[in-house]
Short mmCIF file of C-alpha atoms and ligand atoms in Angstrom, two decimals:
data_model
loop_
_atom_site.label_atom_id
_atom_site.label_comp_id
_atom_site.label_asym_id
_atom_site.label_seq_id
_atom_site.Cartn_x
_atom_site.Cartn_y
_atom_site.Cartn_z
CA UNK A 1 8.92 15.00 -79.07
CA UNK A 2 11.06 12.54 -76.70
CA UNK A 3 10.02 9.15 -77.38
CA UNK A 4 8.89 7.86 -73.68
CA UNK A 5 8.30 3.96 -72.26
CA UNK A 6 5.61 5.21 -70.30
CA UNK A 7 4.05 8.37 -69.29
CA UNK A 8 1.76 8.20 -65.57
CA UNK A 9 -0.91 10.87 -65.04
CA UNK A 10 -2.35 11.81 -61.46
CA UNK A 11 -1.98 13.39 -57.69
CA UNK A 12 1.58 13.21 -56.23
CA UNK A 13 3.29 13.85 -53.32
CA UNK A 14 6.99 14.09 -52.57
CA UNK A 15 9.18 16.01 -49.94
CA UNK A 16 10.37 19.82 -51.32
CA UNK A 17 11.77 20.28 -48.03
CA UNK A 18 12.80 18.30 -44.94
CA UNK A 19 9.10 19.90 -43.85
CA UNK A 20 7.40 20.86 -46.85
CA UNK A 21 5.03 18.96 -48.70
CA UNK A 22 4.93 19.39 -52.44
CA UNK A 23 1.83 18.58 -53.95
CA UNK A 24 1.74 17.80 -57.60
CA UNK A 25 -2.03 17.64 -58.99
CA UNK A 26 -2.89 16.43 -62.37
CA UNK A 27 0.71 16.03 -63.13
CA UNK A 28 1.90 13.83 -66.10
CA UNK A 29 5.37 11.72 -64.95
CA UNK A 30 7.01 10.43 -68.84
CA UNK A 31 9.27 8.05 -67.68
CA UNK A 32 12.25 6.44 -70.09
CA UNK A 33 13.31 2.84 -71.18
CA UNK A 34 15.76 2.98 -67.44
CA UNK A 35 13.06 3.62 -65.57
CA UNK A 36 13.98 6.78 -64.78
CA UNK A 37 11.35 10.54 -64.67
CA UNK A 38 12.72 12.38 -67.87
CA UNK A 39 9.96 14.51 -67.20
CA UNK A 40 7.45 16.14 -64.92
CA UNK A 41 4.78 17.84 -66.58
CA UNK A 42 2.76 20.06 -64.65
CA UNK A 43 -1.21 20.94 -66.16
CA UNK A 44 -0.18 24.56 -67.18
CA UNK A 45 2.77 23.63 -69.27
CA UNK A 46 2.36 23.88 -72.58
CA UNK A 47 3.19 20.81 -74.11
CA UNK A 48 0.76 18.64 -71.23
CA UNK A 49 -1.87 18.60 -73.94
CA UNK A 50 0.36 17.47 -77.00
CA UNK A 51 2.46 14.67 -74.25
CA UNK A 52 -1.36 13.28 -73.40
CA UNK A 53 -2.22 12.78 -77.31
CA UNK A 54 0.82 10.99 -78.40
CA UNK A 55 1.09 8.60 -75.75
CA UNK A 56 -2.26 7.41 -75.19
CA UNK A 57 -0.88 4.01 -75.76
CA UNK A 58 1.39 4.65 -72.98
CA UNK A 59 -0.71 6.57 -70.35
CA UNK A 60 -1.97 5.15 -67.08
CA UNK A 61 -4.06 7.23 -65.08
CA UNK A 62 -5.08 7.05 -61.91
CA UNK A 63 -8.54 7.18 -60.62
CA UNK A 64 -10.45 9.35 -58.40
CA UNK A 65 -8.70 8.73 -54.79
CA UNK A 66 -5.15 7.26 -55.94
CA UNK A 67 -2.28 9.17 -55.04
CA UNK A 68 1.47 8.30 -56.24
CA UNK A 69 4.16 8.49 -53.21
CA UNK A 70 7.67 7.59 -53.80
CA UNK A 71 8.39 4.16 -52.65
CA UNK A 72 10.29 4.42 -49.07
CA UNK A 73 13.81 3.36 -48.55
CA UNK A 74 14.35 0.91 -45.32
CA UNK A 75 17.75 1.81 -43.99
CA UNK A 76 17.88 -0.98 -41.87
CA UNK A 77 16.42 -4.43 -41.97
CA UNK A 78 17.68 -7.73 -41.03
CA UNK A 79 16.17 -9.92 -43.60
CA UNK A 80 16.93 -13.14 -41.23
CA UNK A 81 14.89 -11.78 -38.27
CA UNK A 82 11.69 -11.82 -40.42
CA UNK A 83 11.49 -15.36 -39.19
CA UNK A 84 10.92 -14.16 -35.61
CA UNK A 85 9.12 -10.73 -36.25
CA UNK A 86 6.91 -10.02 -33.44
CA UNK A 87 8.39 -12.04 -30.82
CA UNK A 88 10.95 -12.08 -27.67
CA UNK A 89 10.95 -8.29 -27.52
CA UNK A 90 10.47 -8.62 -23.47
CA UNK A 91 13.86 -8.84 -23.12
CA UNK A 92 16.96 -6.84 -22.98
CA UNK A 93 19.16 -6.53 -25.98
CA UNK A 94 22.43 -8.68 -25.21
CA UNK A 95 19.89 -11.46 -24.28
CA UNK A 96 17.78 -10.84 -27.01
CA UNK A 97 20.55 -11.62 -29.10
CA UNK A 98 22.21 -14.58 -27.72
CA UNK A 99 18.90 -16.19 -26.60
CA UNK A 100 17.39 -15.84 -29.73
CA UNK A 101 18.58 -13.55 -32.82
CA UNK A 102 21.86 -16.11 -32.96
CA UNK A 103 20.38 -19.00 -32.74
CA UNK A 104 17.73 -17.90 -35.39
CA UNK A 105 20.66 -16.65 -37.77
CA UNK A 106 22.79 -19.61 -37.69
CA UNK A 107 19.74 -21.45 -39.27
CA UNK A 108 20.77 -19.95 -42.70
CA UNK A 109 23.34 -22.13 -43.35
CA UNK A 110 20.43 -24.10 -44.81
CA UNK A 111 19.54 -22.64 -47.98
CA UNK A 112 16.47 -23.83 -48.53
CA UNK A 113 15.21 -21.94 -44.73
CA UNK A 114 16.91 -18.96 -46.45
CA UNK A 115 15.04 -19.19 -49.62
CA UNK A 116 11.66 -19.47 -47.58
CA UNK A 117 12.49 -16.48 -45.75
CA UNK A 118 13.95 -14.11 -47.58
CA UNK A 119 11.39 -15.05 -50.46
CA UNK A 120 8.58 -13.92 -48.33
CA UNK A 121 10.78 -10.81 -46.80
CA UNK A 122 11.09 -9.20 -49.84
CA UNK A 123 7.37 -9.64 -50.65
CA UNK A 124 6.53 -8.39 -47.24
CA UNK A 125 8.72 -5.27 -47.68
CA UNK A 126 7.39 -4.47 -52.01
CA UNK A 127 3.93 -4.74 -50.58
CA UNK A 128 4.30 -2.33 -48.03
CA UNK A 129 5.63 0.32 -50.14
CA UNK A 130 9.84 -0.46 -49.45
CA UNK A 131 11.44 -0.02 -52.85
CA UNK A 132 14.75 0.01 -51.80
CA UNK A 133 15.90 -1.68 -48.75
CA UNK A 134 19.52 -1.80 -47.41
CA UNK A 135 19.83 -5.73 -45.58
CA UNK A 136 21.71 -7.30 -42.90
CA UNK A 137 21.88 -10.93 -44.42
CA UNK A 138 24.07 -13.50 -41.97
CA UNK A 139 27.47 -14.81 -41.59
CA UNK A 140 27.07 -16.76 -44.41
CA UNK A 141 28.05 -15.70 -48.17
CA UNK A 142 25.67 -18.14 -49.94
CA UNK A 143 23.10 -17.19 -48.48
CA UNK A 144 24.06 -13.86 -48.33
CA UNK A 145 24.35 -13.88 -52.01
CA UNK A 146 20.67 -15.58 -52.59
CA UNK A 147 18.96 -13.02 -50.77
CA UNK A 148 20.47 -10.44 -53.22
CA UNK A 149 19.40 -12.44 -55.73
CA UNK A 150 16.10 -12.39 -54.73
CA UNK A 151 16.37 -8.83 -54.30
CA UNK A 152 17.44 -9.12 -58.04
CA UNK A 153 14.42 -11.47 -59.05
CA UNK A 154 11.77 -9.77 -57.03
CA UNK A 155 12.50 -6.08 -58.80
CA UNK A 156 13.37 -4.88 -55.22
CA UNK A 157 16.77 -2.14 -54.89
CA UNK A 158 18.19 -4.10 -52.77
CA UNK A 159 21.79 -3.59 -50.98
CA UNK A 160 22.80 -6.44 -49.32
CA UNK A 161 25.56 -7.03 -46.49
CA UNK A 162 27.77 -10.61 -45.47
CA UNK A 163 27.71 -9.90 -41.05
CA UNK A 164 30.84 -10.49 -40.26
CA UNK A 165 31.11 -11.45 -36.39
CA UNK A 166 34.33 -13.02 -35.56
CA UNK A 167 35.05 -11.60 -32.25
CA UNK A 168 35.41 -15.27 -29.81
CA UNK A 169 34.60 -13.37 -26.26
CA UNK A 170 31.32 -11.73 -27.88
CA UNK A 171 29.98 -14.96 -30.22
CA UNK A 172 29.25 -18.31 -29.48
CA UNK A 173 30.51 -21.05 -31.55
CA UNK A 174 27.68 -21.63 -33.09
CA UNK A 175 27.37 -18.54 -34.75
CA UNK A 176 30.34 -16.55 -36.04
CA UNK A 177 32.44 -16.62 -38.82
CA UNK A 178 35.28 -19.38 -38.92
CA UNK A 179 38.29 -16.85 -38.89
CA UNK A 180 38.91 -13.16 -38.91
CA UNK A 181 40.91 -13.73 -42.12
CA UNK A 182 38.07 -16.26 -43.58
CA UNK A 183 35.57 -13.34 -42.80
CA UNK A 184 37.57 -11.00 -44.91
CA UNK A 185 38.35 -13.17 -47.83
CA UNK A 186 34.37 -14.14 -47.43
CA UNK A 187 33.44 -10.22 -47.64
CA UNK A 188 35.92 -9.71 -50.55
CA UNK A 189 34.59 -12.42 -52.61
CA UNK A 190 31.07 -11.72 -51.81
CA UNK A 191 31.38 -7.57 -53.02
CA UNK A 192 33.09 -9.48 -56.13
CA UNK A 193 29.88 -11.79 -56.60
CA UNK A 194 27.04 -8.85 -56.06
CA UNK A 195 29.19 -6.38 -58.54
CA UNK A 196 29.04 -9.27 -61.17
CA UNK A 197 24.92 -9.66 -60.72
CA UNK A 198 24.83 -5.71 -60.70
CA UNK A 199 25.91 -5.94 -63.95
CA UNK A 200 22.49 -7.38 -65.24
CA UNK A 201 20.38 -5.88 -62.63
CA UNK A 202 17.89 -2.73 -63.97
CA UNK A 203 17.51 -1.77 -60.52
CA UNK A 204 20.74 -2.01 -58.99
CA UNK A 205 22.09 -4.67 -56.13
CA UNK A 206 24.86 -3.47 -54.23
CA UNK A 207 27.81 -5.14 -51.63
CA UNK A 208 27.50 -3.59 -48.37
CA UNK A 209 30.66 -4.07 -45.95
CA UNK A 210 28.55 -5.15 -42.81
CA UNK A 211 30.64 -5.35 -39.23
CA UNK A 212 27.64 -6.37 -37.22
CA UNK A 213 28.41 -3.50 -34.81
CA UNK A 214 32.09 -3.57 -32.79
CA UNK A 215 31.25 -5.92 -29.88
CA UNK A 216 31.09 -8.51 -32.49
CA UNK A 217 34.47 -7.84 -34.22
CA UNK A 218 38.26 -7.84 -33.27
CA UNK A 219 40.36 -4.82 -34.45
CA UNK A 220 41.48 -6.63 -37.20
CA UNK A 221 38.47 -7.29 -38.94
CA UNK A 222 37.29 -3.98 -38.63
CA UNK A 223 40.52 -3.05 -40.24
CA UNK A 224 39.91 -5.12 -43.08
CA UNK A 225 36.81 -4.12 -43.88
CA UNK A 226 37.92 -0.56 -44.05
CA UNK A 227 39.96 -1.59 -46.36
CA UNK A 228 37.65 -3.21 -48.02
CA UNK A 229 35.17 -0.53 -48.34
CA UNK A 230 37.74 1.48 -50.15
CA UNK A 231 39.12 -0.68 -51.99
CA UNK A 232 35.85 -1.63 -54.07
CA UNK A 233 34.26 2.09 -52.67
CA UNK A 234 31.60 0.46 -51.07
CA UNK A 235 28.58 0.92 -48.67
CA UNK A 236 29.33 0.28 -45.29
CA UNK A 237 26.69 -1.05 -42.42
CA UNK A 238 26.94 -1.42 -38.97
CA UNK A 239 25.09 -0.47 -35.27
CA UNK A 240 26.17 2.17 -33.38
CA UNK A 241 25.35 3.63 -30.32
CA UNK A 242 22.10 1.55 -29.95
CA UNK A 243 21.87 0.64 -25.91
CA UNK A 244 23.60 1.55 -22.68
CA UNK A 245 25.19 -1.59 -22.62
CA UNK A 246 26.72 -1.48 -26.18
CA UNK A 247 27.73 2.43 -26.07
CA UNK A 248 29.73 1.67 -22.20
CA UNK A 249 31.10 -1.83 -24.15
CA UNK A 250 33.16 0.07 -26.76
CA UNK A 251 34.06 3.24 -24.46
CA UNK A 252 35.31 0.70 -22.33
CA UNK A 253 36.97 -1.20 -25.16
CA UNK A 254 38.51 1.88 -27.00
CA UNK A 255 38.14 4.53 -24.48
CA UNK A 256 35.91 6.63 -27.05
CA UNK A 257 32.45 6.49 -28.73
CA UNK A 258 31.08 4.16 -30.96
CA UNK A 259 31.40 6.76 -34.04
CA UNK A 260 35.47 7.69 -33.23
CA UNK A 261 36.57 3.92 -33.33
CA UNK A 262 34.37 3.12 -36.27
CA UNK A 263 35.95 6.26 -38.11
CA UNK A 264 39.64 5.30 -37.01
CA UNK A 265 38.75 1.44 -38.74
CA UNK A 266 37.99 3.50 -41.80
CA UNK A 267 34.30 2.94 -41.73
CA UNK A 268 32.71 6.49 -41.71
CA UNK A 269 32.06 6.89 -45.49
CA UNK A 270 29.70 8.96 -47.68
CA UNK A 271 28.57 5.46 -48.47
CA UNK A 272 28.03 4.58 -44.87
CA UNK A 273 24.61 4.27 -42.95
CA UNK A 274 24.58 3.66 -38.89
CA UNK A 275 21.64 2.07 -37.54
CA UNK A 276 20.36 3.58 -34.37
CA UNK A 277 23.16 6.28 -33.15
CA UNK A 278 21.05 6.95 -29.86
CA UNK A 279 24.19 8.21 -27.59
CA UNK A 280 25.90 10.59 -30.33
CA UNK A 281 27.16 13.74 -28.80
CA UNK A 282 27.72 16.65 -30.73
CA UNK A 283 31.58 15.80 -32.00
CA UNK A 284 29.91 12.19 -32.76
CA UNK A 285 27.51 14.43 -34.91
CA UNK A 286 29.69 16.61 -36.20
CA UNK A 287 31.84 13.74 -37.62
CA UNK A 288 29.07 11.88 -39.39
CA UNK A 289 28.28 15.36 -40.81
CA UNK A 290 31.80 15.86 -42.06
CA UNK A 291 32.04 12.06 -43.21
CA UNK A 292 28.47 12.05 -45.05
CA UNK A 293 27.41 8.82 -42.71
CA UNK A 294 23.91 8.96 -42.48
CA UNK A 295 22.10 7.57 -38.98
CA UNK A 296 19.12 5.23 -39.76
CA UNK A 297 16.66 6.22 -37.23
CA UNK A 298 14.94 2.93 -36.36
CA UNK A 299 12.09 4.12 -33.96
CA UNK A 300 10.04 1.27 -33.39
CA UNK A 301 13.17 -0.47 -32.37
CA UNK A 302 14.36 1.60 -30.56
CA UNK A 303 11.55 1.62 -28.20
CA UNK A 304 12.15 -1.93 -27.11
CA UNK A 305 16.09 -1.90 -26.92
CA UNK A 306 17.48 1.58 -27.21
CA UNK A 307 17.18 2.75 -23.62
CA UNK A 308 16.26 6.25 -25.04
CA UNK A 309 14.35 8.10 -27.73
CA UNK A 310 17.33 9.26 -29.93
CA UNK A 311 17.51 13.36 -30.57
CA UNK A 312 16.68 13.05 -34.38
CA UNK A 313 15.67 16.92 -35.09
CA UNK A 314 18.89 17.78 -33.16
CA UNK A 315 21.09 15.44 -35.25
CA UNK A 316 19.48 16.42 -38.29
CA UNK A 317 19.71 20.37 -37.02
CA UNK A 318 23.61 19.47 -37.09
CA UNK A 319 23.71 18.43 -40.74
CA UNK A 320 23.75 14.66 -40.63
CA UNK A 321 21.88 12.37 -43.41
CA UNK A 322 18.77 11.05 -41.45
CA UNK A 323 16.69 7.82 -43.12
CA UNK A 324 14.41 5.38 -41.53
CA UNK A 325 14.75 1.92 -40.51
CA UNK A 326 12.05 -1.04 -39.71
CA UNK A 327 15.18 -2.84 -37.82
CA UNK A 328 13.05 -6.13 -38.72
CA UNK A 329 13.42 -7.74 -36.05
CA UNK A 330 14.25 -5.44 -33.09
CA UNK A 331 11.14 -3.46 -34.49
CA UNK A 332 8.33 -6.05 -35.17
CA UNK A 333 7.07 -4.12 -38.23
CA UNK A 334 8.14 -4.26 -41.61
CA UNK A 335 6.10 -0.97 -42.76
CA UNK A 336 8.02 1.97 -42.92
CA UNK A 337 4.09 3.80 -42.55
CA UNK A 338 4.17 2.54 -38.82
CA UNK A 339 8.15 3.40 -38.28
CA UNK A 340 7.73 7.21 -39.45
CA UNK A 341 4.02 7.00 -37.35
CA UNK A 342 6.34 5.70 -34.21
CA UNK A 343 8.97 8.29 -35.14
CA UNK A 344 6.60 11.04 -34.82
CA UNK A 345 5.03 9.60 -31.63
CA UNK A 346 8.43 9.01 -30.05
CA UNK A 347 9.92 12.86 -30.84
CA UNK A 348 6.86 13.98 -28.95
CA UNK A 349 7.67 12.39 -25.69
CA UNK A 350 10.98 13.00 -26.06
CA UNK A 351 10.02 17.08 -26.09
CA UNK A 352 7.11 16.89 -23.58
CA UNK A 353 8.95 14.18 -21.54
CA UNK A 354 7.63 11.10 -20.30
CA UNK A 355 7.39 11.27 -15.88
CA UNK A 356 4.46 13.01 -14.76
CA UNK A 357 6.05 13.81 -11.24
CA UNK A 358 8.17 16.42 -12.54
CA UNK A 359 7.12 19.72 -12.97
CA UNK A 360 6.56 20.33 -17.16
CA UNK A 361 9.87 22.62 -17.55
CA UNK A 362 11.59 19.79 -16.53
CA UNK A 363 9.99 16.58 -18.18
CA UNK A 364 11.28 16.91 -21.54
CA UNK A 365 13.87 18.12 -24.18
CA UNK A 366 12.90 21.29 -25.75
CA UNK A 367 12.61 21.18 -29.88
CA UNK A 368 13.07 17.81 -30.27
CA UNK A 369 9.42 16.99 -32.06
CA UNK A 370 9.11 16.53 -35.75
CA UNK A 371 6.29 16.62 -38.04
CA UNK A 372 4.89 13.69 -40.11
CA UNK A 373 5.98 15.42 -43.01
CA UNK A 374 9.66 15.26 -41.84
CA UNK A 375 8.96 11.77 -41.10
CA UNK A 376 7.98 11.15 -44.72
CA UNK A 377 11.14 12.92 -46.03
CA UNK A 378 13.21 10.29 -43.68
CA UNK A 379 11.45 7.60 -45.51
CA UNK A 380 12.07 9.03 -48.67
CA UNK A 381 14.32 12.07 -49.86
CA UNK A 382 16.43 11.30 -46.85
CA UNK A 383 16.57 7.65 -47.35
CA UNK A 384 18.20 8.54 -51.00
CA UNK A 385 20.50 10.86 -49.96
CA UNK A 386 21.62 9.10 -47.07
CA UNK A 387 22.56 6.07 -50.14
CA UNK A 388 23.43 9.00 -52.61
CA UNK A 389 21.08 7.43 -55.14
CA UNK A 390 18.80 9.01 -57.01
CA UNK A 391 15.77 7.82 -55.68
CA UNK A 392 13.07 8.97 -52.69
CA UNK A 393 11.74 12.14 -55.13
CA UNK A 394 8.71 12.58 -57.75
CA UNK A 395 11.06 14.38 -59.83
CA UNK A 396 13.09 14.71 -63.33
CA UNK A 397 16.17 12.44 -63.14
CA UNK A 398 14.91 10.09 -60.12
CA UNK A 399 14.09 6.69 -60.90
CA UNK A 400 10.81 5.51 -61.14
CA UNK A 401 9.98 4.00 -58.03
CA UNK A 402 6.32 4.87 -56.19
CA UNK A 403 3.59 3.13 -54.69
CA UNK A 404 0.19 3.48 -55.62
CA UNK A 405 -2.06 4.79 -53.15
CA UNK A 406 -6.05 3.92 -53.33
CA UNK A 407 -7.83 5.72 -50.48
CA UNK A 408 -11.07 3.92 -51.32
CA UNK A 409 -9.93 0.28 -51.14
CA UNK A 410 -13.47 -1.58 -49.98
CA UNK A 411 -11.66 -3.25 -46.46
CA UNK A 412 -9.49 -0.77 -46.05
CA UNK A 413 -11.04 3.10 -46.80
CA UNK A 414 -9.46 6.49 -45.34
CA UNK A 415 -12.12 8.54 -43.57
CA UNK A 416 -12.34 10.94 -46.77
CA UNK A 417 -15.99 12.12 -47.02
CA UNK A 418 -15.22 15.36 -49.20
CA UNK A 419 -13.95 14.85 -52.45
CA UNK A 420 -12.66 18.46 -52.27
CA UNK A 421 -10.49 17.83 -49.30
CA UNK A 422 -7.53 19.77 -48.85
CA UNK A 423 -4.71 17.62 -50.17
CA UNK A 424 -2.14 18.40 -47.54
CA UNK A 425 -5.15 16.75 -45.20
CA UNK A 426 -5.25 13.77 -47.76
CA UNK A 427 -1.69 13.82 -47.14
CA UNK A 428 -1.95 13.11 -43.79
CA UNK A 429 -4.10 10.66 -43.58
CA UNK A 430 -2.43 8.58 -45.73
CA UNK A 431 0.74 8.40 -43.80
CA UNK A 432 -1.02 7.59 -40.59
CA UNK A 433 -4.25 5.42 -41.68
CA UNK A 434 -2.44 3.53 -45.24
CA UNK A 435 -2.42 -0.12 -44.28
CA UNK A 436 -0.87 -2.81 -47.17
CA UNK A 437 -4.71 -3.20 -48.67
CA UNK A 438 -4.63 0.17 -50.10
CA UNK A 439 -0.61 0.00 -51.39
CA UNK A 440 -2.30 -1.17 -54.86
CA UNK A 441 0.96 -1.11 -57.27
CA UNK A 442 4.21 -0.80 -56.39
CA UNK A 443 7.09 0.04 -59.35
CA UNK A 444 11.04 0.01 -58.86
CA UNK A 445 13.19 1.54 -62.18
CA UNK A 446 10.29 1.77 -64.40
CA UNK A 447 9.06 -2.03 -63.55
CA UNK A 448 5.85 -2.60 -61.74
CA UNK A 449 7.08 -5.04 -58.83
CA UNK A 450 3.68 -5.72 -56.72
CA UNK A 451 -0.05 -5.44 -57.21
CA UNK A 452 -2.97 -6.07 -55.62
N1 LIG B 501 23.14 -5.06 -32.44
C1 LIG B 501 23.83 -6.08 -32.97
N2 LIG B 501 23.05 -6.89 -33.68
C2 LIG B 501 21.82 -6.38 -33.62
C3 LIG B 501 20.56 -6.76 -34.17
O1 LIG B 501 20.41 -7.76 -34.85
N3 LIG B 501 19.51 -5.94 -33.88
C4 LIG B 501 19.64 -4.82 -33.11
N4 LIG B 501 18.57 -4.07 -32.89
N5 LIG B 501 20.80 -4.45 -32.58
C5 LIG B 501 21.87 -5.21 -32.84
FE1 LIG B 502 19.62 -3.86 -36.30
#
């Protein structure tokens, strides 16, 4: 008998499918000293009854009305923007970002603002059920740096990117980096300082290569920093395709889509994740399919400064890695629950369409609706594959990283009446009614990270 750190017994669900639920009941999860599932035991197998005897000094179980989900993966959040969550979103997105993002970024050169705010981001995102979160941090490497070490210190997977912006027509002064070449050498050093905290991190931190998105950056930075990416393999971060404006700025620019210039700078990676992607075409598609870039679908953001409701069944249809994204601050929340409820919402209006003067044939986009269960894989499974880590799955060789679910919190109870409700029904009201009162633990790697 395997000698296990801790063995969890209860109700799970995790994504079999892009659309199917699987629904484990009664399971036992033994997890190891990495924090890792060595095992999933299922009530009919026959050594359930000998794993429950021998680690009864191990065993949690949860009670009547607790559910394990795997902790969700935000593919996009700008840890700096937390500050300002909620506001200035009456405005279009150039504006939006010189009027206030900027300004509100170049504040981090003060460290103790930073600590303040990425302190209480990472807080925010553990008790809302984000496990693993992939961060824009600023133009500044300290800072930069602290926020994955508080990634490191709060037990949060966190992958963390240096913005580079050094582009003088598209920054102001107050807010870019000094020099393309200081940028670079700043990126360099920075992957060199995460890589050395990896090494005592249970959880994993990890240097993401972070061109803010190609209005920001001359040629030559984004040169560099496809060099970079290779060079220490990498992730790689960036915006693409979000708004009218930016998609006609870089056809203008490089007579070509967002995705063909970031690909010709090296960028499109296994390891690389594009926030937004609204405008792809089918070649765009196809490329991010053949590169393994995954698109982080960021739907409450996109809502405010997209111009569109991005084709996400379509995309995914064509083979490309799909995860979601909070987009803290373009979208105000910093719950992945209300991102996959908005991405649901938003794929039906894209099918039905939204102008009731045309005639229903004509209003919308055919097929373009997804489920809440696909929603849930986004925020999960699709989150981990789109970081090729093993995480977003309840199953044998994923690490250890779920949120408790308690349906029966006093202030915050689902409408379950029937405590022989059809799970799959349970299911579903969790992902739409779960508010941060009923996320009661939270574990990354094997470590409980947040409880309430
Ligand atoms: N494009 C460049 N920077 C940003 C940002 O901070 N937020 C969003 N939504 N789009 C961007
Ligand atoms: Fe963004």
């Amino acid at each position: 008998m395997k000698n296990y750190a801790r063995v969890f017994k209860g109700n799970a669900f995790t994504s079999k499918s892009p659309t199917e639920l699987h629904i484990l009941k009664d399971y036992l999860f033994c997890i190891n000293e990495n924090g890792m599932i060595a095992k999933v035991v299922a009530p009919v197998d026959q050594d359930y009854q000998t794993i429950l005897e021998t680690n009864q000094d191990k065993l949690q179980c949860l009670r009547e009305g607790q559910y394990f989900l795997p902790g969700f993966v935000d593919l996009h959040v700008h840890a700096p923007q937390w500050a300002q969550s909620g506001t200035a979103l009456d405005i279009p997105l150039y504006d939006w970002l010189n009027t206030y993002t900027f300004p509100l970024e170049a504040k981090f050169s003060d460290l103790n603002f930073a600590r303040k705010v990425y302190q209480d981001v990472v807080s925010t995102l553990l008790a809302n059920g984000t496990t693993t979160a992939l961060y824009f941090a600023t133009v500044h490497k300290d800072a930069s740096l602290l926020l994955a070490q508080i990634c490191v210190e709060k037990g949060q997977r966190g992958l963390v990117g240096k913005v580079v912006m050094d582009n003088l027509d598209q920054t102001s002064e107050f807010y870019r980096d000094h020099d393309t070449q200081t940028a670079l050498k700043e990126t360099e050093d920075f992957i060199l300082e995460v890589n050395e905290l990896a090494k005592t991190t249970k959880q994993g931190v990890y240097p993401v290569v972070t061109p803010r998105f190609i209005p920001s950056c001359t040629d030559e930075a984004l040169k560099g920093l496809g060099e970079l990416a290779a060079k220490y393999d990498t992730y790689v971060q960036s915006h693409c395709s979000e708004s009218d404006w930016e998609h006609e700025y870089v056809l203008s620019r490089f007579k070509k889509n967002d995705t063909f210039a970031l690909r010709d700078f090296g960028l499109l990676r296994d390891k690389s994740v594009m926030a937004h992607c609204n405008f792809l075409n089918d070649d765009d598609a196809e490329l991010f399919a053949e590169t393994g870039t995954a698109v982080s679908h960021c739907p409450i953001s996109n809502a405010y400064f997209a111009n569109s409701v991005i084709p996400v069944a379509h995309l995914h249809s064509k083979g490309v890695d799909i995860g979601l994204g909070s987009d803290i601050s373009g979208g105000f929340s910093p719950s992945l629950y209300d991102n996959a409820r908005q991405a649901v919402i938003s794929s039906r209006m894209l099918e039905d369409g939204v102008n009731s003067r045309l005639p229903a044939v004509e209003r919308g986009v055919p097929h373009s609706r997804i489920t809440i269960n696909e929603a849930f894989y986004f925020a999960t499974a699709g989150g981990g594959e789109s970081l090729s880590l093993p995480i977003g799955r309840l199953a044998e060789n994923f690490a250890w990283d779920v949120q408790i679910i308690d349906t029966t919190t006093a202030t915050a109870k689902l409408p379950i009446f029937d405590n022989q409700e059809d799970l799959e029904d349970v299911f579903q009201k969790i992902m739409y009614l779960v508010r941060p009162e009923n996320i009661c633990e939270v574990w990354v790697q094997g470590e409980k990270v947040h409880s309430r």
